[in-house]
Short mmCIF file of C-alpha atoms in Angstrom, two decimals:
data_model
loop_
_atom_site.label_atom_id
_atom_site.label_comp_id
_atom_site.label_asym_id
_atom_site.label_seq_id
_atom_site.Cartn_x
_atom_site.Cartn_y
_atom_site.Cartn_z
CA MET E 1 103.96 89.26 112.63
CA GLN E 2 104.45 92.43 110.42
CA ILE E 3 103.44 93.28 107.02
CA ASN E 4 105.57 96.10 104.86
CA LEU E 5 103.06 98.70 102.81
CA MET E 6 106.28 100.62 101.67
CA GLY E 7 105.56 99.74 98.27
CA GLN E 8 101.46 101.33 98.66
CA SER E 9 101.78 105.01 97.85
CA SER E 10 97.85 105.73 97.74
CA VAL E 11 94.50 104.49 98.45
CA ASP E 12 92.96 102.57 95.08
CA SER E 13 89.55 104.76 95.35
CA PRO E 14 87.81 105.01 92.21
CA GLY E 15 87.37 108.93 91.43
CA VAL E 16 89.02 109.70 94.74
CA LYS E 17 91.89 111.79 94.87
CA HIS E 18 95.80 110.40 96.47
CA VAL E 19 95.56 112.42 99.68
CA LYS E 20 98.61 112.63 101.87
CA GLY E 21 98.54 110.20 104.79
CA LEU E 22 100.44 110.68 107.63
CA LYS E 23 103.21 108.15 106.62
CA ASP E 24 104.10 110.69 103.47
CA TYR E 25 104.38 113.89 105.74
CA TYR E 26 106.17 111.58 108.41
CA SER E 27 108.50 109.42 105.63
CA ASP E 28 111.49 111.28 106.35
CA TYR E 29 111.66 110.76 110.02
CA PHE E 30 110.42 107.60 110.66
CA MET E 31 107.40 104.95 109.95
CA ILE E 32 104.19 104.92 110.83
CA GLY E 33 102.39 101.50 111.49
CA ALA E 34 99.50 100.31 113.24
CA ALA E 35 98.26 97.41 115.50
CA VAL E 36 94.76 95.76 113.40
CA THR E 37 91.96 93.02 113.17
CA PRO E 38 91.97 90.98 110.15
CA ARG E 39 88.20 92.58 110.38
CA SER E 40 90.01 96.26 109.60
CA LEU E 41 91.32 94.62 106.49
CA ILE E 42 87.94 93.96 104.85
CA THR E 43 86.10 96.77 105.28
CA ASP E 44 86.12 100.87 104.75
CA GLU E 45 89.07 100.70 107.61
CA LYS E 46 91.44 99.17 104.81
CA ASP E 47 91.30 102.58 102.93
CA LEU E 48 92.37 104.91 105.75
CA ILE E 49 94.92 101.93 107.27
CA LEU E 50 96.11 102.02 103.60
CA GLN E 51 96.51 106.20 103.69
CA HIS E 52 98.02 106.97 106.98
CA PHE E 53 100.42 103.59 108.11
CA ILE E 54 103.65 102.51 106.12
CA SER E 55 103.30 98.40 107.85
CA ILE E 56 100.86 96.31 110.19
CA THR E 57 101.13 94.38 112.77
CA ALA E 58 98.93 92.00 113.90
CA GLU E 59 96.31 92.99 116.85
CA ASN E 60 95.25 89.86 118.72
CA ALA E 61 94.62 87.90 116.08
CA MET E 62 98.90 86.85 117.04
CA LYS E 63 98.32 86.33 120.57
CA MET E 64 99.13 82.38 121.65
CA GLY E 65 95.35 81.62 122.50
CA PRO E 66 93.86 82.33 119.48
CA ILE E 67 97.36 80.29 117.98
CA HIS E 68 97.57 77.10 119.98
CA PRO E 69 94.70 77.47 122.73
CA ARG E 70 95.60 74.05 124.79
CA ALA E 71 98.83 72.73 125.51
CA ASN E 72 100.65 69.60 123.90
CA GLU E 73 98.10 69.91 120.68
#
């Protein structure tokens, strides 16, 4: 699973100026992404992720065990 954040160009924090992230500096060369956990999207890490990465991928939440823990169920 990949979520594209291309439309997100700044971190929405009141009173904080937009500081360029890695995704901004290297956008002409390649996309920069990260593997994240669901927890990292609801904590302060979210701002860091939005600032530096253009795409995210589920880390362990999308592995077979959590999605389909037992055969034939």
